Amino acid sequence: MDSIGAQGGHGRPAGPALEDEAKHADEALRRSEERFRLLAENTADGIVMVDGDGRIVMVNEAAEGMFRYRRDELLGQPVEVLLPQALRQGHAAHRMNYAASGDARARPMSAGLTLTARRKDESEFPVEISLTPLRAEESTVVVAAISDISDRRRMEEQLKQTVEDLTRSNAELERFAYVASHDLQEPLRMISSYTQLLGRRYSGKLGDEADEFIAYAVDGARRMQRLINDLLAYSRLGADGRELGPVDSDELLERAVTDLGVLIEETGAGVTHDALPVVRADDTLLAKLFVNLIGNAIKFHGEEPPHVHVSARREGSRWVFCVRDNGIGIDRQYHERIFTVFQRLHSKEAYPGSGMGLAICKKIVEQQGGRIWVESSIGNGSAFFFTLEAENEQRIAA
Ligand code: ADP
């Protein structure tokens, strides 16, 4: 208040009205400066204000901390002191162009590029800068808002590294599964054919116990062949890099139902479906997906004759398919585990299978950019959901 009183000194020839106006203007200016100062001091960004000659005229506390200079060390210095030595000359030229271009607008600096700043101790750090020119009456100042993005960069690097490691270990695992299952096939074929030969040639000649043992060996070899074949099919999925295109899921469902004809007949299952859409997928893989899900829905039936219903609903750019059954259901705790390789919840005596079916389904869906999950509880049937990208074209003409 003192200073205002002094400025509006009584010696001036101005009348009281003019004096009041001047007082108000001073007060408004003081308030707006105070607001600006508060804003600048409380923002997490470093703020550096530079005049038309490229000299620093204001810095906030965050900038002091970021660059490790005291305010008085920076005021009046060319802004280039905040840059690595090698960039200073180029920056000065840039700055002059920016000022001379006449259309200096608020903008991020070198969007998409990593900018580097330099601290007093000459260490360097990555920054993001946004520039705002402020035109006062006789000069233009540029306000630079600077954020230190070291932490973000570090996290991005870590994430990139993790994705690379995961991709590599995934590829190695797939290669291992392929080589192992492929190389195991040959010796297994030999075991299988010779145990079958033993069975045929010596059945009834070596005693009941020997017949029983040979039967176990034949059965074991057959099951192992099935496991290895499924594992091989799993690791081969997608290896031939098929193109995704528009496919009519209605038609592929019909194809799957035909493939499952014997099982459907044996169990008296009913398979129904709504009208199904055209989606972006691979036809062979989608047919296999239907075969696996509908096959399971029939296989894991309860007391009632199996009934399976397939439907699809649109959600944004995707279709969510649902394969619902009235079977035995799956306890909540197994809803994720059943999608992993060789995971089964039942003995082979209760329900035959290798535990690969849903792992294959998951891989098929994910390769086509979708997701698969189950909703189910014991005794209440199961609903398997999966998503696929919609295809813009309308239904394919028959
Ligand atoms: P498999 O059918 O060869 O056992 P899957 O990977 O297809 O292997 O399925 C894994 C397990 O998930 C099955 O053993 C079964 O316990 C459970 N399951 C899968 N589909 C159903 C279903 N429709 N109803 C109840 N349980 C199911």
Tab-separated table of C-alpha atoms and ligand atoms in Angstrom:
chain	number	residue	atom	x	y	z
A	1	MET	CA	0.000	0.000	0.000
A	2	ASP	CA	2.922	2.277	0.762
A	3	SER	CA	4.257	2.214	-2.742
A	4	ILE	CA	0.873	3.005	-4.253
A	5	GLY	CA	0.543	5.949	-1.931
A	6	ALA	CA	3.989	7.208	-2.983
A	7	GLN	CA	3.239	6.880	-6.724
A	8	GLY	CA	0.025	8.762	-6.520
A	9	GLY	CA	1.923	11.668	-4.776
A	10	HIS	CA	-0.071	14.650	-3.610
A	11	GLY	CA	2.096	17.102	-5.565
A	12	ARG	CA	0.598	16.006	-8.960
A	13	PRO	CA	-1.832	18.355	-10.635
A	14	ALA	CA	-4.264	15.478	-11.229
A	15	GLY	CA	-7.723	15.609	-9.779
A	16	PRO	CA	-8.960	12.995	-7.306
A	17	ALA	CA	-10.783	10.981	-10.029
A	18	LEU	CA	-7.627	10.568	-12.119
A	19	GLU	CA	-5.662	9.689	-9.041
A	20	ASP	CA	-8.177	6.968	-8.193
A	21	GLU	CA	-7.970	5.548	-11.718
A	22	ALA	CA	-4.185	5.406	-11.583
A	23	LYS	CA	-4.400	3.723	-8.208
A	24	HIS	CA	-6.762	1.094	-9.594
A	25	ALA	CA	-4.570	0.453	-12.620
A	26	ASP	CA	-1.512	0.046	-10.422
A	27	GLU	CA	-3.352	-2.274	-8.135
A	28	ALA	CA	-4.667	-4.374	-11.055
A	29	LEU	CA	-1.170	-4.605	-12.513
A	30	ARG	CA	0.306	-5.576	-9.189
A	31	ARG	CA	-2.342	-8.265	-8.735
A	32	SER	CA	-1.850	-9.696	-12.173
A	33	GLU	CA	1.930	-9.741	-11.724
A	34	GLU	CA	1.461	-11.494	-8.430
A	35	ARG	CA	-0.819	-14.050	-10.041
A	36	PHE	CA	1.719	-14.678	-12.802
A	37	ARG	CA	4.501	-15.018	-10.220
A	38	LEU	CA	2.416	-17.480	-8.181
A	39	LEU	CA	1.595	-19.478	-11.287
A	40	ALA	CA	5.211	-19.583	-12.429
A	41	GLU	CA	6.527	-20.502	-8.993
A	42	ASN	CA	4.002	-23.234	-8.371
A	43	THR	CA	4.129	-25.053	-11.665
A	44	ALA	CA	6.163	-28.241	-11.815
A	45	ASP	CA	7.584	-27.225	-15.199
A	46	GLY	CA	10.714	-25.153	-15.386
A	47	ILE	CA	9.802	-21.719	-16.770
A	48	VAL	CA	12.415	-19.628	-18.526
A	49	MET	CA	11.492	-16.285	-20.093
A	50	VAL	CA	13.788	-15.010	-22.826
A	51	ASP	CA	13.826	-11.522	-24.390
A	52	GLY	CA	14.200	-10.607	-28.052
A	53	ASP	CA	17.996	-10.816	-27.798
A	54	GLY	CA	17.882	-14.322	-26.402
A	55	ARG	CA	18.750	-13.259	-22.875
A	56	ILE	CA	17.100	-14.819	-19.869
A	57	VAL	CA	14.856	-12.331	-18.097
A	58	MET	CA	13.009	-14.644	-15.729
A	59	VAL	CA	13.335	-18.149	-14.307
A	60	ASN	CA	11.142	-19.913	-11.785
A	61	GLU	CA	12.177	-22.092	-8.873
A	62	ALA	CA	11.546	-25.323	-10.792
A	63	ALA	CA	13.973	-24.180	-13.505
A	64	GLU	CA	16.599	-23.331	-10.874
A	65	GLY	CA	16.277	-26.840	-9.466
A	66	MET	CA	16.232	-28.493	-12.879
A	67	PHE	CA	19.346	-26.749	-14.190
A	68	ARG	CA	21.007	-26.419	-10.758
A	69	TYR	CA	21.754	-22.707	-11.219
A	70	ARG	CA	20.848	-19.923	-8.832
A	71	ARG	CA	18.449	-17.420	-10.353
A	72	ASP	CA	20.972	-14.558	-10.312
A	73	GLU	CA	23.470	-16.726	-12.227
A	74	LEU	CA	21.013	-17.062	-15.087
A	75	LEU	CA	19.407	-13.638	-15.367
A	76	GLY	CA	20.916	-11.687	-18.261
A	77	GLN	CA	22.703	-14.773	-19.695
A	78	PRO	CA	22.038	-16.016	-23.232
A	79	VAL	CA	19.536	-18.878	-23.084
A	80	GLU	CA	22.101	-21.097	-24.817
A	81	VAL	CA	23.890	-21.634	-21.459
A	82	LEU	CA	21.124	-24.150	-20.783
A	83	LEU	CA	22.068	-26.211	-23.830
A	84	PRO	CA	24.865	-28.715	-24.461
A	85	GLN	CA	27.908	-26.983	-26.003
A	86	ALA	CA	27.509	-28.714	-29.363
A	87	LEU	CA	23.972	-27.389	-29.860
A	88	ARG	CA	24.503	-23.776	-28.859
A	89	GLN	CA	25.425	-22.252	-32.187
A	90	GLY	CA	22.638	-23.987	-34.069
A	91	HIS	CA	20.141	-22.982	-31.412
A	92	ALA	CA	21.089	-19.313	-31.547
A	93	ALA	CA	20.484	-19.322	-35.326
A	94	HIS	CA	17.186	-21.118	-34.865
A	95	ARG	CA	16.095	-18.679	-32.227
A	96	MET	CA	16.784	-15.703	-34.477
A	97	ASN	CA	14.763	-17.291	-37.302
A	98	TYR	CA	11.924	-18.006	-34.913
A	99	ALA	CA	11.875	-14.395	-33.753
A	100	ALA	CA	12.224	-13.007	-37.293
A	101	SER	CA	9.602	-15.272	-38.858
A	102	GLY	CA	6.868	-12.989	-37.560
A	103	ASP	CA	4.448	-15.853	-37.100
A	104	ALA	CA	5.905	-17.163	-33.898
A	105	ARG	CA	3.041	-19.051	-32.328
A	106	ALA	CA	2.722	-21.126	-29.166
A	107	ARG	CA	3.970	-24.589	-30.014
A	108	PRO	CA	5.891	-27.566	-28.689
A	109	MET	CA	9.554	-27.367	-29.702
A	110	SER	CA	10.670	-29.954	-32.269
A	111	ALA	CA	7.670	-32.182	-31.623
A	112	GLY	CA	8.645	-35.840	-31.653
A	113	LEU	CA	12.379	-35.195	-31.187
A	114	THR	CA	14.327	-35.716	-28.026
A	115	LEU	CA	15.668	-32.376	-26.866
A	116	THR	CA	18.636	-32.255	-24.583
A	117	ALA	CA	19.331	-29.663	-21.899
A	118	ARG	CA	22.453	-29.072	-19.834
A	119	ARG	CA	22.828	-28.487	-16.113
A	120	LYS	CA	25.399	-26.215	-14.478
A	121	ASP	CA	27.557	-29.269	-13.731
A	122	GLU	CA	27.509	-30.020	-17.506
A	123	SER	CA	25.418	-33.175	-17.104
A	124	GLU	CA	22.744	-33.502	-19.770
A	125	PHE	CA	19.110	-34.614	-19.556
A	126	PRO	CA	16.177	-35.111	-21.962
A	127	VAL	CA	13.489	-32.437	-21.955
A	128	GLU	CA	10.228	-31.516	-23.585
A	129	ILE	CA	9.772	-27.792	-24.222
A	130	SER	CA	6.786	-25.777	-25.200
A	131	LEU	CA	7.262	-22.180	-26.363
A	132	THR	CA	4.833	-19.320	-26.004
A	133	PRO	CA	5.709	-15.893	-27.453
A	134	LEU	CA	4.257	-12.965	-25.465
A	135	ARG	CA	4.078	-9.690	-27.345
A	136	ALA	CA	4.365	-6.668	-25.104
A	137	GLU	CA	4.129	-3.171	-26.594
A	138	GLU	CA	7.685	-2.621	-27.609
A	139	SER	CA	9.189	-6.123	-27.462
A	140	THR	CA	8.429	-9.812	-27.597
A	141	VAL	CA	9.474	-12.266	-24.940
A	142	VAL	CA	9.303	-16.018	-25.288
A	143	VAL	CA	8.223	-18.167	-22.385
A	144	ALA	CA	9.661	-21.695	-22.451
A	145	ALA	CA	7.945	-24.315	-20.282
A	146	ILE	CA	10.420	-27.129	-19.789
A	147	SER	CA	9.776	-30.600	-18.377
A	148	ASP	CA	12.497	-33.025	-17.443
A	149	ILE	CA	11.454	-36.332	-19.051
A	150	SER	CA	14.364	-38.462	-17.736
A	151	ASP	CA	12.059	-40.726	-15.717
A	152	ARG	CA	9.660	-41.188	-18.589
A	153	ARG	CA	12.532	-41.980	-20.977
A	154	ARG	CA	13.956	-44.496	-18.531
A	155	MET	CA	10.590	-46.206	-18.204
A	156	GLU	CA	10.084	-46.250	-21.968
A	157	GLU	CA	13.529	-47.827	-22.395
A	158	GLN	CA	12.751	-50.437	-19.746
A	159	LEU	CA	9.419	-51.229	-21.345
A	160	LYS	CA	11.024	-51.551	-24.767
A	161	GLN	CA	13.677	-53.863	-23.355
A	162	THR	CA	11.066	-55.999	-21.598
A	163	VAL	CA	8.984	-56.299	-24.775
A	164	GLU	CA	12.107	-57.311	-26.735
A	165	ASP	CA	13.075	-59.904	-24.095
A	166	LEU	CA	9.564	-61.310	-24.011
A	167	THR	CA	9.298	-61.505	-27.782
A	168	ARG	CA	12.643	-63.284	-27.954
A	169	SER	CA	11.850	-65.781	-25.198
A	170	ASN	CA	8.443	-66.422	-26.736
A	171	ALA	CA	10.009	-67.144	-30.111
A	172	GLU	CA	12.593	-69.415	-28.455
A	173	LEU	CA	9.887	-71.306	-26.593
A	174	GLU	CA	7.862	-71.812	-29.743
A	175	ARG	CA	10.914	-72.997	-31.602
A	176	PHE	CA	11.691	-75.380	-28.750
A	177	ALA	CA	8.143	-76.752	-28.705
A	178	TYR	CA	8.287	-77.238	-32.446
A	179	VAL	CA	11.692	-78.953	-32.512
A	180	ALA	CA	10.933	-81.105	-29.483
A	181	SER	CA	7.585	-82.304	-30.760
A	182	HIS	CA	8.861	-82.767	-34.284
A	183	ASP	CA	11.933	-84.760	-33.239
A	184	LEU	CA	10.010	-86.854	-30.733
A	185	GLN	CA	7.576	-88.030	-33.371
A	186	GLU	CA	9.961	-90.396	-35.118
A	187	PRO	CA	11.147	-92.505	-32.131
A	188	LEU	CA	7.599	-92.515	-30.825
A	189	ARG	CA	6.259	-93.852	-34.097
A	190	MET	CA	8.754	-96.686	-33.739
A	191	ILE	CA	7.662	-97.509	-30.172
A	192	SER	CA	4.052	-97.354	-31.219
A	193	SER	CA	4.367	-99.632	-34.235
A	194	TYR	CA	6.518	-102.196	-32.439
A	195	THR	CA	4.267	-102.415	-29.379
A	196	GLN	CA	1.291	-102.840	-31.725
A	197	LEU	CA	3.216	-105.557	-33.580
A	198	LEU	CA	3.981	-107.297	-30.259
A	199	GLY	CA	0.305	-107.133	-29.395
A	200	ARG	CA	-0.783	-108.621	-32.701
A	201	ARG	CA	1.861	-111.345	-32.912
A	202	TYR	CA	2.021	-112.530	-29.302
A	203	SER	CA	-1.485	-111.901	-28.031
A	204	GLY	CA	-2.603	-114.952	-26.002
A	205	LYS	CA	0.853	-116.570	-26.187
A	206	LEU	CA	2.679	-114.893	-23.294
A	207	GLY	CA	-0.004	-115.089	-20.628
A	208	ASP	CA	-2.761	-112.697	-19.518
A	209	GLU	CA	-0.397	-110.384	-17.672
A	210	ALA	CA	1.798	-109.881	-20.738
A	211	ASP	CA	-1.300	-109.107	-22.845
A	212	GLU	CA	-2.315	-106.513	-20.255
A	213	PHE	CA	1.137	-104.899	-20.161
A	214	ILE	CA	1.354	-104.729	-23.936
A	215	ALA	CA	-2.095	-103.139	-24.070
A	216	TYR	CA	-0.923	-100.445	-21.605
A	217	ALA	CA	2.188	-99.785	-23.689
A	218	VAL	CA	0.130	-99.472	-26.883
A	219	ASP	CA	-2.336	-97.130	-25.177
A	220	GLY	CA	0.450	-95.008	-23.655
A	221	ALA	CA	2.203	-94.640	-27.011
A	222	ARG	CA	-1.077	-93.656	-28.688
A	223	ARG	CA	-1.794	-91.006	-26.101
A	224	MET	CA	1.706	-89.617	-26.314
A	225	GLN	CA	1.353	-89.419	-30.099
A	226	ARG	CA	-1.802	-87.385	-29.659
A	227	LEU	CA	-0.117	-85.021	-27.186
A	228	ILE	CA	2.848	-84.519	-29.473
A	229	ASN	CA	0.662	-83.996	-32.538
A	230	ASP	CA	-1.366	-81.359	-30.675
A	231	LEU	CA	1.783	-79.653	-29.416
A	232	LEU	CA	3.169	-79.616	-32.929
A	233	ALA	CA	-0.109	-78.187	-34.270
A	234	TYR	CA	0.048	-75.539	-31.551
A	235	SER	CA	3.613	-74.466	-32.311
A	236	ARG	CA	2.929	-74.460	-36.049
A	237	LEU	CA	-0.061	-72.138	-35.682
A	238	GLY	CA	0.637	-68.925	-37.483
A	239	ALA	CA	4.109	-70.045	-38.598
A	240	ASP	CA	2.893	-69.974	-42.195
A	241	GLY	CA	1.917	-66.302	-41.834
A	242	ARG	CA	-1.565	-66.349	-43.294
A	243	GLU	CA	-3.294	-63.160	-44.329
A	244	LEU	CA	-6.443	-62.105	-42.513
A	245	GLY	CA	-9.369	-61.280	-44.758
A	246	PRO	CA	-13.145	-61.091	-44.729
A	247	VAL	CA	-14.649	-64.438	-43.796
A	248	ASP	CA	-18.238	-65.441	-43.264
A	249	SER	CA	-18.392	-66.918	-39.777
A	250	ASP	CA	-21.851	-68.380	-40.461
A	251	GLU	CA	-20.380	-70.537	-43.189
A	252	LEU	CA	-17.387	-71.568	-41.060
A	253	LEU	CA	-19.663	-72.586	-38.217
A	254	GLU	CA	-21.581	-74.855	-40.611
A	255	ARG	CA	-18.270	-76.349	-41.707
A	256	ALA	CA	-17.297	-77.016	-38.069
A	257	VAL	CA	-20.671	-78.643	-37.364
A	258	THR	CA	-20.169	-80.955	-40.340
A	259	ASP	CA	-16.685	-81.882	-39.060
A	260	LEU	CA	-18.184	-82.706	-35.661
A	261	GLY	CA	-20.954	-84.826	-37.261
A	262	VAL	CA	-20.007	-88.120	-35.607
A	263	LEU	CA	-19.713	-86.618	-32.093
A	264	ILE	CA	-23.001	-84.752	-32.524
A	265	GLU	CA	-24.742	-87.917	-33.634
A	266	GLU	CA	-23.255	-90.066	-30.859
A	267	THR	CA	-24.214	-87.677	-28.112
A	268	GLY	CA	-27.519	-86.468	-29.578
A	269	ALA	CA	-26.254	-82.896	-29.221
A	270	GLY	CA	-28.170	-79.911	-30.546
A	271	VAL	CA	-26.152	-77.080	-32.055
A	272	THR	CA	-28.027	-73.850	-32.826
A	273	HIS	CA	-26.862	-70.381	-33.810
A	274	ASP	CA	-27.990	-66.845	-34.553
A	275	ALA	CA	-27.097	-65.131	-37.832
A	276	LEU	CA	-23.325	-64.673	-37.634
A	277	PRO	CA	-21.295	-61.821	-39.129
A	278	VAL	CA	-18.472	-61.369	-41.606
A	279	VAL	CA	-15.239	-60.825	-39.690
A	280	ARG	CA	-11.554	-60.248	-40.372
A	281	ALA	CA	-10.014	-63.636	-39.801
A	282	ASP	CA	-8.335	-66.654	-41.325
A	283	ASP	CA	-10.962	-69.173	-42.429
A	284	THR	CA	-9.061	-72.349	-41.503
A	285	LEU	CA	-8.192	-71.007	-38.052
A	286	LEU	CA	-11.701	-69.773	-37.350
A	287	ALA	CA	-13.202	-73.125	-38.359
A	288	LYS	CA	-10.724	-74.850	-36.017
A	289	LEU	CA	-11.745	-72.470	-33.215
A	290	PHE	CA	-15.409	-73.399	-33.647
A	291	VAL	CA	-14.548	-77.117	-33.774
A	292	ASN	CA	-12.572	-76.909	-30.518
A	293	LEU	CA	-15.108	-74.822	-28.598
A	294	ILE	CA	-18.195	-76.694	-29.809
A	295	GLY	CA	-16.367	-80.025	-29.399
A	296	ASN	CA	-15.631	-79.162	-25.748
A	297	ALA	CA	-19.154	-77.871	-25.188
A	298	ILE	CA	-20.469	-81.262	-26.288
A	299	LYS	CA	-17.755	-83.336	-24.598
A	300	PHE	CA	-18.175	-81.778	-21.147
A	301	HIS	CA	-21.932	-82.329	-21.004
A	302	GLY	CA	-23.861	-83.113	-17.847
A	303	GLU	CA	-26.958	-85.228	-17.294
A	304	GLU	CA	-28.976	-83.371	-19.926
A	305	PRO	CA	-28.341	-84.010	-23.620
A	306	PRO	CA	-25.778	-81.411	-24.746
A	307	HIS	CA	-27.049	-78.214	-26.267
A	308	VAL	CA	-24.756	-75.571	-27.740
A	309	HIS	CA	-25.762	-72.115	-28.954
A	310	VAL	CA	-23.470	-69.755	-30.877
A	311	SER	CA	-24.207	-66.029	-31.065
A	312	ALA	CA	-22.374	-62.756	-31.748
A	313	ARG	CA	-22.926	-59.158	-30.710
A	314	ARG	CA	-21.280	-56.039	-32.109
A	315	GLU	CA	-19.129	-53.902	-29.784
A	316	GLY	CA	-17.554	-50.919	-31.532
A	317	SER	CA	-15.241	-52.185	-34.265
A	318	ARG	CA	-15.369	-55.765	-32.977
A	319	TRP	CA	-17.674	-58.724	-32.749
A	320	VAL	CA	-17.950	-60.636	-29.502
A	321	PHE	CA	-18.814	-64.287	-30.185
A	322	CYS	CA	-20.318	-66.521	-27.555
A	323	VAL	CA	-20.379	-70.347	-27.520
A	324	ARG	CA	-22.743	-71.323	-24.705
A	325	ASP	CA	-23.442	-74.830	-23.420
A	326	ASN	CA	-25.540	-76.553	-20.764
A	327	GLY	CA	-22.674	-78.763	-19.589
A	328	ILE	CA	-20.900	-79.409	-16.287
A	329	GLY	CA	-19.475	-75.882	-15.951
A	330	ILE	CA	-16.060	-74.774	-14.690
A	331	ASP	CA	-15.160	-73.516	-11.226
A	332	ARG	CA	-14.138	-69.835	-11.096
A	333	GLN	CA	-10.589	-70.648	-9.932
A	334	TYR	CA	-9.801	-72.472	-13.210
A	335	HIS	CA	-11.097	-69.833	-15.632
A	336	GLU	CA	-7.614	-68.656	-16.622
A	337	ARG	CA	-5.638	-71.837	-16.159
A	338	ILE	CA	-7.666	-73.905	-18.649
A	339	PHE	CA	-6.250	-71.798	-21.508
A	340	THR	CA	-2.666	-72.915	-20.870
A	341	VAL	CA	-0.893	-75.802	-22.562
A	342	PHE	CA	-1.730	-79.318	-21.250
A	343	GLN	CA	-4.038	-78.031	-18.495
A	344	ARG	CA	-6.975	-80.342	-17.834
A	345	LEU	CA	-9.403	-80.574	-14.976
A	346	HIS	CA	-10.433	-84.183	-15.487
A	347	SER	CA	-8.855	-87.614	-15.844
A	348	LYS	CA	-8.601	-89.098	-19.313
A	349	GLU	CA	-11.014	-91.825	-18.123
A	350	ALA	CA	-13.709	-89.265	-17.280
A	351	TYR	CA	-13.217	-87.184	-20.433
A	352	PRO	CA	-10.683	-87.905	-23.176
A	353	GLY	CA	-8.388	-85.107	-24.332
A	354	SER	CA	-4.870	-83.697	-24.335
A	355	GLY	CA	-5.448	-80.342	-22.617
A	356	MET	CA	-4.298	-78.493	-25.736
A	357	GLY	CA	-7.675	-77.517	-27.187
A	358	LEU	CA	-8.167	-74.222	-25.349
A	359	ALA	CA	-4.465	-73.275	-25.602
A	360	ILE	CA	-4.885	-73.600	-29.368
A	361	CYS	CA	-8.094	-71.515	-29.220
A	362	LYS	CA	-6.292	-68.765	-27.298
A	363	LYS	CA	-3.441	-68.659	-29.757
A	364	ILE	CA	-5.831	-68.578	-32.725
A	365	VAL	CA	-7.821	-65.690	-31.254
A	366	GLU	CA	-4.776	-63.678	-30.184
A	367	GLN	CA	-3.136	-64.108	-33.560
A	368	GLN	CA	-6.165	-62.463	-35.065
A	369	GLY	CA	-5.974	-59.585	-32.625
A	370	GLY	CA	-8.729	-60.773	-30.289
A	371	ARG	CA	-9.264	-61.974	-26.746
A	372	ILE	CA	-10.870	-65.122	-25.312
A	373	TRP	CA	-12.389	-65.770	-21.887
A	374	VAL	CA	-14.959	-67.908	-20.152
A	375	GLU	CA	-17.909	-67.249	-17.875
A	376	SER	CA	-19.058	-70.297	-16.007
A	377	SER	CA	-19.739	-71.991	-12.696
A	378	ILE	CA	-20.103	-75.627	-11.720
A	379	GLY	CA	-23.448	-77.061	-12.767
A	380	ASN	CA	-24.551	-73.992	-14.726
A	381	GLY	CA	-23.006	-74.556	-18.120
A	382	SER	CA	-20.242	-72.474	-19.683
A	383	ALA	CA	-20.083	-69.536	-22.075
A	384	PHE	CA	-16.840	-69.057	-23.995
A	385	PHE	CA	-16.439	-65.573	-25.475
A	386	PHE	CA	-13.965	-64.419	-28.096
A	387	THR	CA	-13.559	-61.216	-30.084
A	388	LEU	CA	-12.679	-60.629	-33.729
A	389	GLU	CA	-12.387	-57.456	-35.781
A	390	ALA	CA	-15.479	-56.624	-37.800
A	391	GLU	CA	-15.076	-56.476	-41.550
A	392	ASN	CA	-16.450	-53.338	-43.158
A	393	GLU	CA	-17.874	-55.119	-46.141
A	394	GLN	CA	-21.365	-56.473	-45.800
A	395	ARG	CA	-22.061	-60.180	-45.917
A	396	ILE	CA	-20.234	-62.002	-48.678
A	397	ALA	CA	-22.609	-62.868	-51.490
A	398	ALA	CA	-23.419	-66.577	-51.479
B	1	ADP	P1	-9.187	-81.030	-23.342
B	1	ADP	O1	-10.555	-80.781	-23.881
B	1	ADP	O2	-8.326	-81.814	-24.253
B	1	ADP	O3	-9.174	-81.516	-21.954
B	1	ADP	P2	-8.936	-78.160	-23.442
B	1	ADP	O4	-7.714	-77.312	-23.432
B	1	ADP	O5	-9.854	-78.063	-24.603
B	1	ADP	O6	-8.425	-79.623	-23.238
B	1	ADP	O7	-9.748	-77.834	-22.128
B	1	ADP	C1	-9.079	-77.746	-20.877
B	1	ADP	C2	-10.038	-78.085	-19.748
B	1	ADP	O8	-11.030	-77.058	-19.631
B	1	ADP	C3	-10.806	-79.343	-19.988
B	1	ADP	O9	-10.080	-80.480	-19.554
B	1	ADP	C4	-12.079	-79.128	-19.153
B	1	ADP	O10	-11.831	-79.470	-17.813
B	1	ADP	C5	-12.271	-77.630	-19.228
B	1	ADP	N1	-13.317	-77.294	-20.244
B	1	ADP	C6	-13.083	-76.842	-21.492
B	1	ADP	N2	-14.252	-76.560	-22.132
B	1	ADP	C7	-15.233	-76.856	-21.250
B	1	ADP	C8	-16.667	-76.778	-21.278
B	1	ADP	N3	-17.314	-76.368	-22.377
B	1	ADP	N4	-17.348	-77.133	-20.170
B	1	ADP	C9	-16.706	-77.542	-19.063
B	1	ADP	N5	-15.363	-77.646	-18.968
B	1	ADP	C10	-14.631	-77.311	-20.035
